[in-house]
Structures are given as C-alpha cells and as structure tokens.
C-alpha cells in the first residue's frame, strides 16, 4: 500500500542525477574475428528501472529521457558501406537516409547521436520534470568515443571540441566541413547567404548532443589495415587518415541533424502560417455570409461592408508576407553587428601589437 502512494514522477526526477546516458546508448558492435568467444561488457554506471503496476512493463528512466530527442542520427560504417539515417522522435521511418560507398580506413563504426535543443515541449510528455531533464542532458552532453568497451578520452568530455562545433559557432561558419554534407546535401549559394536558411548557422553544439561512437582501434605495430590508433599516452587517437575519416563521418552526422532540423523548422513555420491564413479566410467567409444574411442591412451597405472585409483579409495576408521579410532583415542586421564587433576586436588587437 505504501508503494502505491509513492510519487513515481518525483522518484524518477530525483534519481536521474546518478544515471548515465552512455549505458543506455551503448550497444555492442558486431564482434571481430578474434573476439567472438569473449563476453561483451557495457559502460559502467547506474540504471534505474521502474514498474508501475504488476502488468506494466519496466521503464528505464534514462532511456525514457533519451527517447525525448528532437532528432537522432544513427551512423554505421562497415567495409566500404556508409549508412546514415536521421530519425524524428516517435517516427519509425527515417526523415533522411544516406547510403553510399566510403573509402574506409576506420574499420567498423557505429554511432548514435541525439539532439536536444532547448525548445518548448521537448520533455513535455516524459515521466520526469523537464527542467531537471535539461540539466541532466547538459551535464552528460557530448559525443563520446569508445574503442570496443573502453572510453577514449578526451572525446566528448566538457570543453573538448573534437568535432569543431564550438569553433565554427564562434566564427559563424557558413560552409559545412564533412564530405557527407558536401556530397549529399550541398548548400547552394542562395542558402549560404540567407541567414534564415543557412543551417550551418544553427549547427548543434556539444551541450545539445548526447551520443556515442563505437570503433575498433588497432595497435600501431599491428598488422591490421583499418582502425584508429591509440596515442602513446592513451589520450585520444593518433592524427592519421583513419582519425580524419572518423571526424569526417561523425561531423557529417551532426551536420545532417542541422540540415534536417532547419528543414523541419521551415516546414513547421510554413504550416503555422498556412493555418493562420486559412483561419482568417474561414472567419472572413463566415463574416461575409452573416452580413449577406442580415435582414437589417441594406444592399448598398452590404456591398460596402463585404468589400471592407475582403480588403482587410488582403491586408492581413500582405502583412504576413512583410513580417517574414522583416524577420529576415533583422537576422541579417544582427549578424552584421556580430561581424562588426569581431572586426573591432581584431583591429584593436592589431593596433596593440603594432
């Protein structure tokens, strides 16, 4: 009876501080030939499961939070095949799918990266308090790398920028870096100069991402042809072709999230605008019918009132268009301010050096 009186939402919320998202994201890659007889392990950490009622399924609290993602990138590289899919929350079919050949020196790679922008309603239907969920995501954010079952530092750690997300955001980089983006969703010149459409200006930051990358590294003196090589001090990988490709494909997955997110936002904005205009048209038609059906208004007055209503509708539609144009102009002006501030700072530094 006492268990039935528990506030399970509060229990979930207060318990997330001891949970790690990596355990829930960690999926064992296909074992290599010399590992098939070994037992797989997973990332250590606490896991909390709650069953609400005898017949209800057990719920992994960390999984429930991680499944509230806005977009999710699942990347697999094996042999010469690259498979990248972007999923929306609650949708089984992929929003973007890229299958291509890739000149692969990485070996086997699997990545699961989830995007949590700070927007209204992201954690609205989860079983924990949304504010605490955001805090937990931020504390555990980053794209971590695992060499088999062992985490490779410093990738995904706080203040690490191995995917150069912070560096590009700091200088408002407009061009994508990855070969995936350049080949499969290249940015046109019109989109590049349009601050509202250029998705690189909305590149996800590490604090908005929770993800893991699984690879199978090799020793520098081993005869294996593929796989990143751990550095001598076990901090990161040697900067060679395999590591450059690792950065390229994972960065490509993040850029695919950015491009998909901008497309989705644009579609939602257009849908909202179309819904507003349709609502205005329906209200206009209802008002016109009411005026025409009135027995107390003369024919001349009816014609004048209907014309005024139609003119008002046209003005509202034109206002919608001009409002969108003003928003674009404001974005351009805000970026010009950023550029001006940057140039002022650089000029001041140059004068000091002189």
Coordinates of C-alpha atoms in Angstrom, one line a residue:
X1 CA 0.0 0.0 0.0
X2 CA 2.9 2.3 0.8
X3 CA 4.5 1.7 -2.6
X4 CA 1.2 2.6 -4.3
X5 CA 1.3 6.0 -2.6
X6 CA 4.8 6.9 -4.0
X7 CA 5.1 9.8 -6.3
X8 CA 6.9 7.9 -9.1
X9 CA 7.4 11.1 -11.2
X10 CA 9.3 12.6 -8.3
X11 CA 11.3 9.4 -7.7
X12 CA 12.3 9.4 -11.4
X13 CA 13.2 13.1 -11.3
X14 CA 15.2 13.0 -8.1
X15 CA 17.1 9.8 -9.2
X16 CA 18.4 11.0 -12.6
X17 CA 21.5 12.6 -11.0
X18 CA 23.1 9.1 -10.5
X19 CA 22.2 7.9 -14.0
X20 CA 24.5 7.9 -17.1
X21 CA 23.1 8.1 -20.6
X22 CA 26.0 6.2 -22.0
X23 CA 24.9 3.0 -20.5
X24 CA 21.6 3.2 -22.2
X25 CA 23.1 4.2 -25.6
X26 CA 25.8 1.6 -25.5
X27 CA 25.2 -1.2 -28.0
X28 CA 27.9 -3.8 -28.6
X29 CA 29.2 -3.7 -32.1
X30 CA 29.5 -6.9 -34.1
X31 CA 32.4 -8.8 -32.6
X32 CA 35.6 -9.0 -34.7
X33 CA 37.0 -12.5 -35.6
X34 CA 39.3 -12.7 -32.5
X35 CA 36.6 -11.6 -30.1
X36 CA 33.6 -13.8 -30.8
X37 CA 34.3 -16.1 -27.9
X38 CA 34.6 -13.2 -25.4
X39 CA 31.8 -11.9 -23.2
X40 CA 30.6 -8.4 -24.1
X41 CA 30.6 -5.8 -21.4
X42 CA 28.9 -2.4 -21.3
X43 CA 29.7 1.0 -20.0
X44 CA 29.6 1.0 -16.2
X45 CA 27.0 3.2 -14.4
X46 CA 23.7 3.1 -12.6
X47 CA 20.5 2.0 -14.3
X48 CA 17.1 2.8 -12.9
X49 CA 14.0 0.8 -13.9
X50 CA 10.5 1.4 -12.5
X51 CA 7.5 -0.8 -13.0
X52 CA 4.2 1.0 -12.3
X53 CA 1.7 -1.9 -11.7
X54 CA 2.1 -5.6 -11.9
X55 CA 1.2 -5.9 -15.6
X56 CA 3.0 -2.7 -16.7
X57 CA 6.4 -3.1 -18.5
X58 CA 9.5 -2.0 -16.7
X59 CA 10.7 1.5 -17.7
X60 CA 14.3 2.5 -17.9
X61 CA 14.3 6.1 -16.8
X62 CA 17.5 7.1 -18.7
X63 CA 16.0 5.6 -21.9
X64 CA 12.8 7.5 -21.4
X65 CA 14.6 10.8 -21.3
X66 CA 16.9 10.0 -24.2
X67 CA 13.9 8.9 -26.3
X68 CA 12.6 12.5 -26.0
X69 CA 15.2 13.6 -28.6
X70 CA 14.1 16.0 -31.4
X71 CA 16.3 14.3 -33.9
X72 CA 18.5 11.2 -33.8
X73 CA 21.4 10.3 -36.1
X74 CA 22.3 6.6 -36.5
X75 CA 25.5 6.0 -38.4
X76 CA 27.1 2.8 -39.5
X77 CA 30.3 2.3 -41.5
X78 CA 31.4 -1.2 -42.4
X79 CA 33.7 -2.2 -45.2
X80 CA 33.1 0.3 -48.0
X81 CA 29.4 1.0 -47.0
X82 CA 28.3 4.1 -45.1
X83 CA 24.7 4.1 -43.8
X84 CA 23.4 7.3 -42.2
X85 CA 19.8 7.8 -41.0
X86 CA 18.1 10.7 -39.3
X87 CA 15.0 10.0 -37.2
X88 CA 12.4 12.2 -35.7
X89 CA 11.0 11.4 -32.3
X90 CA 8.2 9.0 -32.4
X91 CA 8.6 8.1 -36.1
X92 CA 9.7 4.7 -37.2
X93 CA 10.7 5.7 -40.7
X94 CA 13.8 7.8 -41.2
X95 CA 13.5 11.5 -42.2
X96 CA 16.8 11.4 -44.1
X97 CA 18.6 8.3 -45.4
X98 CA 22.0 8.3 -46.9
X99 CA 23.6 5.0 -48.2
X100 CA 26.8 5.4 -50.0
X101 CA 30.3 3.9 -50.6
X102 CA 33.1 5.3 -48.4
X103 CA 36.8 4.9 -48.7
X104 CA 37.1 3.4 -45.2
X105 CA 40.2 3.3 -43.1
X106 CA 38.2 3.4 -39.9
X107 CA 37.1 -0.2 -39.9
X108 CA 33.8 -0.9 -38.2
X109 CA 32.0 2.2 -36.8
X110 CA 28.6 2.7 -35.1
X111 CA 27.3 6.0 -33.8
X112 CA 24.1 7.0 -32.0
X113 CA 23.8 10.8 -31.6
X114 CA 20.7 12.5 -30.1
X115 CA 19.8 16.2 -30.4
X116 CA 18.1 18.1 -27.5
X117 CA 17.6 21.7 -28.4
X118 CA 16.2 23.9 -25.6
X119 CA 12.7 24.4 -27.0
X120 CA 9.2 24.4 -25.6
X121 CA 7.6 20.9 -25.2
X122 CA 10.7 18.7 -25.8
X123 CA 10.2 17.0 -22.4
X124 CA 6.5 17.7 -22.1
X125 CA 5.4 14.0 -22.2
X126 CA 8.2 12.4 -20.3
X127 CA 7.9 11.0 -16.8
X128 CA 10.4 13.4 -15.3
X129 CA 10.4 17.1 -14.7
X130 CA 11.6 18.8 -17.9
X131 CA 13.8 21.4 -16.2
X132 CA 15.8 18.6 -14.4
X133 CA 15.9 16.6 -17.6
X134 CA 17.5 19.5 -19.4
X135 CA 20.1 19.9 -16.6
X136 CA 20.9 16.2 -16.8
X137 CA 21.3 16.3 -20.6
X138 CA 23.7 19.3 -20.3
X139 CA 25.7 17.6 -17.5
X140 CA 26.1 14.4 -19.6
X141 CA 26.3 16.0 -23.0
X142 CA 28.9 15.4 -25.7
X143 CA 29.7 12.8 -28.3
X144 CA 31.8 10.2 -26.6
X145 CA 34.1 7.7 -28.4
X146 CA 34.6 4.1 -27.3
X147 CA 37.3 1.8 -28.5
X148 CA 35.5 -1.5 -28.1
X149 CA 34.3 -1.3 -24.5
X150 CA 36.7 1.4 -23.3
X151 CA 36.0 5.1 -23.4
X152 CA 38.6 7.1 -25.2
X153 CA 39.4 10.4 -23.6
X154 CA 39.1 13.4 -24.1
X155 CA 36.4 13.0 -26.8
X156 CA 33.0 14.1 -25.5
X157 CA 34.4 15.5 -22.3
X158 CA 33.5 19.0 -21.2
X159 CA 35.4 21.7 -23.1
X160 CA 36.5 19.2 -25.7
X161 CA 35.7 20.2 -29.3
X162 CA 36.9 17.3 -31.3
X163 CA 34.1 17.8 -33.9
X164 CA 34.9 21.6 -34.1
X165 CA 31.3 22.6 -33.3
X166 CA 32.2 25.4 -30.9
X167 CA 34.9 26.7 -33.1
X168 CA 32.6 27.0 -36.1
X169 CA 29.8 28.6 -34.0
X170 CA 32.2 31.2 -32.6
X171 CA 33.0 32.5 -36.1
X172 CA 29.6 31.9 -37.6
X173 CA 31.0 29.4 -40.2
X174 CA 28.6 29.2 -43.1
X175 CA 30.1 26.2 -45.0
X176 CA 29.9 22.6 -44.0
X177 CA 33.1 20.6 -43.3
X178 CA 32.1 17.0 -43.9
X179 CA 32.3 15.1 -47.2
X180 CA 28.8 13.7 -46.4
X181 CA 27.2 17.2 -46.4
X182 CA 29.1 18.4 -49.5
X183 CA 28.0 15.4 -51.5
X184 CA 24.5 14.6 -50.3
X185 CA 23.0 17.9 -49.3
X186 CA 25.3 20.6 -50.7
X187 CA 24.5 24.2 -49.8
X188 CA 23.5 26.5 -52.7
X189 CA 24.9 30.0 -53.0
X190 CA 21.4 31.4 -52.2
X191 CA 21.1 29.4 -49.0
X192 CA 24.6 30.2 -47.9
X193 CA 24.0 34.0 -47.9
X194 CA 20.5 33.6 -46.4
X195 CA 20.8 33.8 -42.6
X196 CA 17.3 32.3 -42.2
X197 CA 18.0 29.3 -44.4
X198 CA 21.7 28.6 -43.8
X199 CA 21.6 25.5 -41.5
X200 CA 25.3 25.8 -40.6
X201 CA 24.4 28.9 -38.5
X202 CA 22.2 26.6 -36.4
X203 CA 24.8 23.8 -36.0
X204 CA 24.1 21.8 -32.9
X205 CA 26.5 22.4 -30.0
X206 CA 28.0 19.7 -27.7
X207 CA 25.7 20.8 -24.9
X208 CA 22.7 19.9 -27.1
X209 CA 24.0 16.4 -28.1
X210 CA 24.3 13.1 -26.2
X211 CA 25.9 10.4 -28.2
X212 CA 28.4 7.6 -28.5
X213 CA 30.7 6.4 -31.3
X214 CA 32.0 2.8 -31.2
X215 CA 35.1 1.9 -33.1
X216 CA 37.6 -0.9 -33.0
X217 CA 41.1 0.6 -32.8
X218 CA 44.4 -1.1 -33.6
X219 CA 47.9 -1.0 -32.2
X220 CA 50.5 1.0 -34.1
X221 CA 52.6 -2.2 -34.6
X222 CA 49.7 -4.4 -35.5
X223 CA 49.2 -5.8 -39.0
X224 CA 45.6 -4.6 -39.2
X225 CA 44.9 -2.4 -42.1
X226 CA 41.9 -0.5 -40.7
X227 CA 41.1 1.2 -37.4
X228 CA 42.3 4.3 -35.5
X229 CA 45.5 4.1 -33.5
X230 CA 45.6 5.0 -29.8
X231 CA 48.3 7.5 -28.9
X232 CA 51.2 6.5 -26.8
X233 CA 49.8 8.2 -23.6
X234 CA 46.3 6.6 -24.3
X235 CA 44.8 10.1 -24.6
X236 CA 43.0 10.1 -27.9
X237 CA 43.9 8.7 -31.2
X238 CA 46.9 9.4 -33.4
X239 CA 46.1 12.1 -36.0
X240 CA 46.2 9.9 -39.1
X241 CA 43.9 9.1 -42.1
X242 CA 41.7 6.9 -40.0
X243 CA 41.1 9.5 -37.4
X244 CA 40.5 12.2 -40.0
X245 CA 37.8 9.9 -41.5
X246 CA 36.3 9.3 -38.0
X247 CA 36.0 13.1 -37.6
X248 CA 34.6 13.5 -41.1
X249 CA 31.8 10.9 -40.8
X250 CA 30.7 11.8 -37.3
X251 CA 30.8 15.5 -38.1
X252 CA 28.7 14.6 -41.2
X253 CA 26.1 13.0 -38.9
X254 CA 25.9 16.2 -36.9
X255 CA 25.6 18.4 -40.0
X256 CA 22.8 16.1 -41.2
X257 CA 21.0 16.8 -38.0
X258 CA 21.4 20.5 -38.5
X259 CA 20.2 20.4 -42.1
X260 CA 17.2 18.2 -41.2
X261 CA 16.3 20.4 -38.2
X262 CA 16.3 23.5 -40.4
X263 CA 14.1 21.8 -43.0
X264 CA 11.7 20.7 -40.2
X265 CA 11.5 24.1 -38.7
X266 CA 10.8 25.7 -42.1
X267 CA 8.1 23.2 -42.8
X268 CA 6.5 23.9 -39.3
X269 CA 6.7 27.6 -39.9
X270 CA 5.0 27.3 -43.3
X271 CA 2.4 25.0 -41.8
X272 CA 1.6 27.5 -39.0
X273 CA 1.5 30.4 -41.5
X274 CA -0.8 28.4 -43.8
X275 CA -3.1 27.5 -40.8
X276 CA -3.3 31.2 -39.7
X277 CA -4.2 32.3 -43.2
X278 CA -6.8 29.5 -43.6
X279 CA -8.3 30.5 -40.3
X280 CA -8.5 34.2 -41.4
X281 CA -10.1 33.1 -44.7
X282 CA -12.7 31.0 -42.9
X283 CA -13.5 33.8 -40.5
X284 CA -13.8 36.2 -43.4
X285 CA -16.2 33.9 -45.3
X286 CA -18.3 33.5 -42.1
X287 CA -18.5 37.2 -41.6
X288 CA -19.5 37.8 -45.3
X289 CA -22.3 35.2 -45.0
X290 CA -23.5 36.8 -41.8
X291 CA -23.6 40.2 -43.4
X292 CA -25.4 38.9 -46.6
X293 CA -27.9 37.0 -44.5
X294 CA -28.8 40.1 -42.4
X295 CA -32.3 41.5 -42.9
X296 CA -31.5 44.8 -41.3
X297 CA -28.6 45.9 -43.6
X298 CA -29.4 47.4 -46.9
X299 CA -28.0 46.2 -50.2
X300 CA -25.7 49.1 -50.6
X301 CA -24.4 48.8 -47.1
X302 CA -23.9 45.1 -47.5
X303 CA -21.8 45.6 -50.6
X304 CA -19.7 48.2 -48.8
X305 CA -19.2 46.0 -45.7
X306 CA -18.3 42.9 -47.7
X307 CA -15.7 44.9 -49.7
X308 CA -14.2 46.2 -46.5
X309 CA -14.0 42.7 -45.0
X310 CA -12.3 41.4 -48.2
X311 CA -9.9 44.3 -48.2
X312 CA -9.0 43.6 -44.6
X313 CA -8.2 40.0 -45.4
X314 CA -5.9 41.0 -48.2
X315 CA -4.1 43.5 -45.9
X316 CA -3.6 40.7 -43.3
X317 CA -2.1 38.4 -46.0
X318 CA 0.2 41.1 -47.2
X319 CA 1.2 41.8 -43.6
X320 CA 2.2 38.1 -43.1
X321 CA 4.5 38.4 -46.1
X322 CA 6.1 41.7 -45.0
X323 CA 6.5 40.3 -41.4
X324 CA 8.5 37.4 -42.8
X325 CA 10.7 39.8 -44.8
X326 CA 11.3 41.9 -41.7
X327 CA 12.4 38.9 -39.8
X328 CA 14.9 38.1 -42.5
X329 CA 16.2 41.6 -42.5
X330 CA 16.6 41.6 -38.7
X331 CA 18.6 38.4 -38.8
X332 CA 20.9 40.0 -41.4
X333 CA 21.3 43.1 -39.2
X334 CA 22.1 41.0 -36.1
X335 CA 24.8 39.1 -37.9
X336 CA 26.3 42.4 -39.2
X337 CA 26.5 43.5 -35.6
X338 CA 28.4 40.3 -34.7
X339 CA 30.8 40.8 -37.6
X340 CA 31.3 44.5 -36.7
X341 CA 32.2 43.5 -33.1
X342 CA 34.6 40.9 -34.3
X343 CA 36.3 43.3 -36.7
X344 CA 36.6 46.0 -34.0
X345 CA 38.2 43.5 -31.6
X346 CA 40.7 42.2 -34.2
X347 CA 41.5 45.8 -35.3
X348 CA 42.2 46.7 -31.6
X349 CA 44.4 43.7 -31.2
X350 CA 46.4 44.6 -34.3
X351 CA 46.9 48.2 -33.0
X352 CA 48.2 46.8 -29.7
X353 CA 50.6 44.5 -31.5
X354 CA 51.9 47.4 -33.6

